[in-house]
Each structure stands twice: as C-alpha cells, then as structure tokens.
Amino acid sequence: MLLQQLSVLALLLLCPVWADNFYQDAAVTLGDQRGFQSKNEYLFGRFDMQLKLVPGNSAGTVTTFYLSSQGAGHDEIDFEFLGNSSGQPYTVHTNVYSQGKGNKEQQLRLWFDPTSSFHTYSIVWNSQRIIFLVDNIPIRVFNNHEAIGVAFPKNQAMRVYASLWNADDWATQGGRVKMDWSMASFTASYRNFNTNACVWSDASSTSSCGGSKTDSVNNDQAWQTQVLNGNDRNRLRWVQQKYMIYNYCADAKRFYQGLSPECKRSTF
C-alpha cells in the first residue's frame, strides 16, 4: 500500500477515552494526525480497532487499518474502507501480501451504516490462517497454503498502521468518482485499539510468546489456533453470498494465465 497524504483538511480523530494512552502505544506518522503506527512490531496476534468512517460524501477517501512490515519483499494484511458518494455504501477492501506480492483482493459492502456509530474491525493472524472480522462476524479467511506453493505471511514481524488518504484515482468506482473538496474536512474516528499479540524483539530475535520466527508460538491464547466453528462458517457464507462484490478467485479475466492455487481449496 502506497500512502499518500490527503491534505490538512483530513484527519484521524482519536477519541478522548483512548487518546490518553495513545502515545504510549503508537506514534503519529503523518502530519495533523492523518496517520499513525504502533511502536511495537508483532509476529502473530489478534488486533482490534473501533472505527467510525468518514460521513457524507466520502468519495475518493480511503480509511485504513492494517499490518505491514517494511521493504520491497514486505508482508501486509489490509483492511481498507473505500469511500463513496452520499447515500452509496462503503466498500471494504481486504488484501494479503506475502514477500511483496499481493493480488489477493476481496471486496464487500457493509450491511450497516459505518459512519453513524463505531464498529469493531479485527484481524486474527496466526501461522495457519488470517481471519478478518467485523463486529466479530468473519468476513474472510485466508488460509496457509504453503504446501501447494502459495506464500503466507509468517516470517516477518509487522507494525499496526492506520491512515486516511486520497486515492480518488481508484478508490471510488474505479476512479470514475473523484473527491469533492467542497465537502472537506474529512474525518475518520478511531478508538479502543487493542492487541492480544506476540511482541517481536529484534534484539533477541524472539517474540513475547517465546518463539523464534521459525518456531510455532505457544497455544495459550485462543487466537493462536483459532478456526471457524459451524456458526462462524454460516455467518461467513451469509456475508460472502449477500455482500461480496469482488473476489480475486473468481476473476479469470484478470488472471487469464490461471487463478492462484488456493482458489481451488475450501474457504474454511
């Protein structure tokens, strides 16, 4: 993800309940609170953030909550929220990068108004799968398919990032709808950032869960072995059948040389 500054008219609002502890855990990375990152790096964990997205005509804006390492061969796990014209639904854009390669996009519409109140967006990341959740409802699972040659992010520690930026060249209806600057300022609100995760130490090359990058972490926390139960699978199926608008595994035109091998495997 290439971050672009939106302008001085855009900002991330840190709600008072959280702001007191914010600077203990995170650092502002773009001026005027347009972006921040965690001070710690993590190798696996559960990451929760409550967001209230840009209201009104948010076309061209992208609000983000994601994990990423650094460098050309970086790993990344993305939640991106693509704004739209007033009255049109937001698009949730998810993607997974491993060793610098992405192209694992899925997009869906939200089944509620994400601008009127806070909702919780979560990433569960362990060595076997990545689960994206909205209000604890799974919306996507990306499984580890290294056995069939599909790279999976598990060897690079990542920081947590959040930002609000201008992407009107692609974000809203493929770039056909541009940002209306007369609607500025654009404000996204964040609160209650929570991590239950393994903090990585470069100095010792170990994590707080006691493992090296090649070791399996211990199983003391539910997220470390989390899978979908029957109810979760039903809710995931409901979300994807009713609200999904793009799935890279169904885009044979784009991937004319053949879909990625994991597309032939079960979602669950």
Short mmCIF file of C-alpha atoms in Angstrom, two decimals, residues 12-259:
data_model
loop_
_atom_site.label_atom_id
_atom_site.label_comp_id
_atom_site.label_asym_id
_atom_site.label_seq_id
_atom_site.Cartn_x
_atom_site.Cartn_y
_atom_site.Cartn_z
CA LEU A 12 -7.93 10.85 12.15
CA LEU A 13 -9.86 11.65 15.30
CA LEU A 14 -8.50 9.94 18.40
CA CYS A 15 -11.38 9.72 20.82
CA PRO A 16 -10.69 11.08 24.34
CA VAL A 17 -11.14 7.71 26.06
CA TRP A 18 -8.23 6.31 24.09
CA ALA A 19 -6.11 9.40 23.43
CA ASP A 20 -4.64 9.49 26.96
CA ASN A 21 -2.83 6.20 26.35
CA PHE A 22 -2.33 6.64 22.63
CA TYR A 23 1.24 7.92 22.68
CA GLN A 24 2.34 5.01 24.89
CA ASP A 25 1.50 2.55 22.13
CA ALA A 26 1.63 4.48 18.86
CA ALA A 27 3.33 7.33 17.04
CA VAL A 28 1.89 9.84 14.59
CA THR A 29 3.49 9.30 11.17
CA LEU A 30 1.70 11.86 9.00
CA GLY A 31 1.13 15.49 9.97
CA ASP A 32 -2.09 16.71 11.56
CA GLN A 33 -2.98 13.21 12.76
CA ARG A 34 -3.50 11.78 9.28
CA GLY A 35 -1.78 8.54 10.14
CA PHE A 36 -0.22 6.57 12.97
CA GLN A 37 1.66 3.34 13.62
CA SER A 38 2.25 1.10 16.59
CA LYS A 39 5.55 1.39 18.39
CA ASN A 40 5.77 -2.39 18.72
CA GLU A 41 6.21 -4.94 15.96
CA TYR A 42 4.21 -8.17 16.21
CA LEU A 43 4.58 -11.70 14.93
CA PHE A 44 1.04 -13.10 15.11
CA GLY A 45 -1.84 -11.92 17.23
CA ARG A 46 -5.36 -10.52 17.36
CA PHE A 47 -5.75 -6.83 16.58
CA ASP A 48 -8.99 -4.91 17.19
CA MET A 49 -9.88 -1.34 16.29
CA GLN A 50 -13.13 0.55 16.58
CA LEU A 51 -13.76 2.92 13.68
CA LYS A 52 -16.39 5.40 12.63
CA LEU A 53 -15.82 6.18 8.97
CA VAL A 54 -15.94 9.48 7.08
CA PRO A 55 -19.61 10.54 6.81
CA GLY A 56 -21.42 12.13 3.90
CA ASN A 57 -19.74 12.32 0.51
CA SER A 58 -16.52 10.39 1.19
CA ALA A 59 -15.75 9.60 -2.46
CA GLY A 60 -12.04 9.27 -3.13
CA THR A 61 -11.06 8.71 0.51
CA VAL A 62 -9.51 5.55 1.88
CA THR A 63 -9.54 4.90 5.62
CA THR A 64 -7.18 2.12 6.69
CA PHE A 65 -6.35 -0.28 9.49
CA TYR A 66 -3.63 -2.76 8.56
CA LEU A 67 -0.45 -4.62 9.46
CA SER A 68 2.74 -4.29 7.47
CA SER A 69 6.45 -4.99 7.55
CA GLN A 70 8.88 -2.90 5.52
CA GLY A 71 10.86 -3.24 2.31
CA ALA A 72 10.28 -4.49 -1.22
CA GLY A 73 9.56 -8.02 -0.01
CA HIS A 74 7.21 -6.91 2.74
CA ASP A 75 4.22 -8.73 4.22
CA GLU A 76 0.91 -6.94 4.73
CA ILE A 77 -2.65 -7.62 5.91
CA ASP A 78 -5.11 -4.92 4.86
CA PHE A 79 -8.43 -3.51 5.93
CA GLU A 80 -9.20 -0.57 3.63
CA PHE A 81 -12.51 1.30 3.58
CA LEU A 82 -13.28 2.91 0.23
CA GLY A 83 -15.49 5.98 0.42
CA ASN A 84 -18.39 6.74 -1.89
CA SER A 85 -20.88 9.41 -2.83
CA SER A 86 -23.55 10.31 -0.30
CA GLY A 87 -26.14 7.59 0.01
CA GLN A 88 -23.94 4.90 -1.51
CA PRO A 89 -22.47 2.12 0.67
CA TYR A 90 -18.85 1.88 1.71
CA THR A 91 -16.70 -0.84 0.16
CA VAL A 92 -14.50 -2.91 2.47
CA HIS A 93 -11.35 -3.88 0.60
CA THR A 94 -9.15 -6.65 2.06
CA ASN A 95 -5.84 -7.90 0.75
CA VAL A 96 -2.93 -10.08 1.86
CA TYR A 97 0.68 -9.59 0.78
CA SER A 98 3.49 -12.06 1.30
CA GLN A 99 7.08 -11.43 0.26
CA GLY A 100 5.99 -8.31 -1.59
CA LYS A 101 3.25 -9.97 -3.64
CA GLY A 102 -0.44 -9.24 -3.16
CA ASN A 103 -3.25 -9.63 -5.71
CA LYS A 104 -5.43 -11.39 -3.11
CA GLU A 105 -8.20 -8.80 -3.04
CA GLN A 106 -11.74 -9.34 -1.85
CA GLN A 107 -14.33 -6.57 -1.58
CA LEU A 108 -17.73 -6.42 0.05
CA ARG A 109 -20.39 -3.94 1.12
CA LEU A 110 -21.15 -3.38 4.76
CA TRP A 111 -24.64 -4.27 5.99
CA PHE A 112 -24.87 -1.22 8.25
CA ASP A 113 -24.00 2.47 8.17
CA PRO A 114 -20.34 2.60 9.30
CA THR A 115 -20.44 6.40 9.66
CA SER A 116 -23.19 6.70 12.27
CA SER A 117 -21.55 4.77 15.11
CA PHE A 118 -18.41 2.85 15.99
CA HIS A 119 -17.93 -0.74 14.83
CA THR A 120 -15.12 -3.15 15.65
CA TYR A 121 -12.81 -4.39 12.90
CA SER A 122 -10.44 -7.24 13.79
CA ILE A 123 -7.56 -9.17 12.28
CA VAL A 124 -6.67 -12.60 13.67
CA TRP A 125 -3.27 -13.69 12.38
CA ASN A 126 -1.64 -16.99 13.29
CA SER A 127 0.68 -19.36 11.48
CA GLN A 128 -2.19 -21.25 9.84
CA ARG A 129 -4.69 -18.58 8.80
CA ILE A 130 -5.75 -14.95 8.75
CA ILE A 131 -9.33 -14.11 9.73
CA PHE A 132 -10.93 -10.74 9.03
CA LEU A 133 -13.88 -9.87 11.29
CA VAL A 134 -16.44 -7.07 11.53
CA ASP A 135 -18.18 -6.87 14.91
CA ASN A 136 -16.81 -10.37 15.48
CA ILE A 137 -18.52 -11.68 12.32
CA PRO A 138 -15.98 -13.33 9.98
CA ILE A 139 -15.96 -11.78 6.53
CA ARG A 140 -12.90 -13.51 5.13
CA VAL A 141 -10.45 -16.33 5.87
CA PHE A 142 -7.07 -16.60 4.15
CA ASN A 143 -5.53 -19.99 4.94
CA ASN A 144 -1.89 -21.02 4.88
CA HIS A 145 -1.42 -22.97 1.64
CA GLU A 146 2.37 -23.07 1.58
CA ALA A 147 2.11 -26.81 0.93
CA ILE A 148 0.82 -26.04 -2.58
CA GLY A 149 3.25 -23.21 -3.24
CA VAL A 150 1.28 -20.20 -2.02
CA ALA A 151 3.31 -17.76 0.07
CA PHE A 152 1.91 -16.92 3.51
CA PRO A 153 2.96 -14.07 5.82
CA LYS A 154 4.53 -15.71 8.85
CA ASN A 155 8.24 -14.81 8.94
CA GLN A 156 8.20 -11.02 9.11
CA ALA A 157 7.14 -9.04 12.15
CA MET A 158 4.68 -6.25 11.36
CA ARG A 159 3.51 -2.98 12.85
CA VAL A 160 -0.08 -1.82 13.03
CA TYR A 161 -0.93 1.22 10.89
CA ALA A 162 -3.93 3.47 10.40
CA SER A 163 -4.40 6.35 8.00
CA LEU A 164 -6.79 8.47 5.99
CA TRP A 165 -5.64 9.37 2.50
CA ASN A 166 -6.61 10.44 -1.00
CA ALA A 167 -6.96 7.65 -3.55
CA ASP A 168 -9.50 9.13 -5.93
CA ASP A 169 -7.60 7.68 -8.89
CA TRP A 170 -9.01 4.23 -7.98
CA ALA A 171 -10.94 4.09 -4.71
CA THR A 172 -14.49 5.03 -5.75
CA GLN A 173 -15.99 3.19 -8.70
CA GLY A 174 -12.56 2.57 -10.17
CA GLY A 175 -11.63 6.25 -10.05
CA ARG A 176 -14.66 7.43 -12.01
CA VAL A 177 -15.96 9.39 -9.00
CA LYS A 178 -13.49 11.94 -7.67
CA MET A 179 -13.15 13.64 -4.33
CA ASP A 180 -15.36 16.68 -3.80
CA TRP A 181 -13.08 19.05 -1.91
CA SER A 182 -16.00 21.33 -1.10
CA MET A 183 -17.04 18.60 1.37
CA ALA A 184 -13.81 18.91 3.40
CA SER A 185 -12.82 18.33 6.07
CA PHE A 186 -12.90 14.52 6.00
CA THR A 187 -12.74 12.90 9.43
CA ALA A 188 -12.45 9.25 10.45
CA SER A 189 -12.65 8.40 14.16
CA TYR A 190 -10.66 5.67 15.90
CA ARG A 191 -10.87 4.32 19.44
CA ASN A 192 -10.19 1.25 21.61
CA PHE A 193 -7.21 -0.14 19.73
CA ASN A 194 -6.46 -3.47 21.37
CA THR A 195 -3.78 -6.08 20.77
CA ASN A 196 -3.52 -9.61 22.11
CA ALA A 197 -0.36 -10.46 20.28
CA CYS A 198 3.24 -11.60 20.29
CA VAL A 199 5.56 -8.60 20.51
CA TRP A 200 8.68 -9.11 18.40
CA SER A 201 12.15 -8.18 19.63
CA ASP A 202 14.83 -7.64 17.01
CA ALA A 203 17.47 -7.58 19.72
CA SER A 204 16.79 -11.15 20.83
CA SER A 205 15.13 -12.43 17.62
CA THR A 206 12.28 -13.81 19.71
CA SER A 207 8.72 -12.84 20.47
CA SER A 208 6.94 -12.35 23.78
CA CYS A 209 5.23 -15.68 23.07
CA GLY A 210 8.61 -17.36 23.37
CA GLY A 211 9.25 -18.43 19.79
CA SER A 212 11.64 -17.50 17.01
CA LYS A 213 10.40 -16.66 13.54
CA THR A 214 10.52 -20.32 12.57
CA ASP A 215 9.00 -21.68 15.76
CA SER A 216 5.34 -22.32 16.46
CA VAL A 217 4.06 -19.99 19.14
CA ASN A 218 2.58 -21.47 22.29
CA ASN A 219 -1.13 -22.20 22.42
CA ASP A 220 -2.06 -20.19 25.50
CA GLN A 221 -4.34 -17.79 23.58
CA ALA A 222 -7.42 -18.72 21.57
CA TRP A 223 -6.35 -16.71 18.54
CA GLN A 224 -3.21 -18.83 18.16
CA THR A 225 -5.23 -21.81 16.95
CA GLN A 226 -8.47 -20.05 16.04
CA VAL A 227 -10.67 -21.70 13.40
CA LEU A 228 -14.26 -21.10 12.35
CA ASN A 229 -16.91 -23.15 14.12
CA GLY A 230 -20.17 -24.09 12.45
CA ASN A 231 -21.90 -20.85 13.36
CA ASP A 232 -18.93 -18.82 12.14
CA ARG A 233 -18.93 -20.67 8.83
CA ASN A 234 -22.63 -19.96 8.37
CA ARG A 235 -22.12 -16.27 9.08
CA LEU A 236 -19.14 -16.11 6.70
CA ARG A 237 -21.20 -17.81 4.00
CA TRP A 238 -24.03 -15.32 4.58
CA VAL A 239 -21.69 -12.32 4.29
CA GLN A 240 -19.94 -13.55 1.18
CA GLN A 241 -23.09 -14.64 -0.64
CA LYS A 242 -25.05 -11.48 0.15
CA TYR A 243 -22.45 -8.70 0.27
CA MET A 244 -19.31 -9.71 -1.67
CA ILE A 245 -18.78 -7.66 -4.82
CA TYR A 246 -15.28 -8.78 -5.85
CA ASN A 247 -13.23 -11.94 -5.33
CA TYR A 248 -9.85 -12.41 -6.98
CA CYS A 249 -10.54 -16.14 -7.09
CA ALA A 250 -13.42 -15.51 -9.50
CA ASP A 251 -11.62 -13.06 -11.79
CA ALA A 252 -10.48 -15.30 -14.64
CA LYS A 253 -10.28 -12.31 -16.99
CA ARG A 254 -7.72 -10.54 -14.82
CA PHE A 255 -5.77 -13.71 -14.07
CA TYR A 256 -6.00 -15.13 -17.56
CA GLN A 257 -2.93 -17.29 -17.05
CA GLY A 258 -4.72 -19.14 -14.28
CA LEU A 259 -6.14 -18.47 -10.84
#
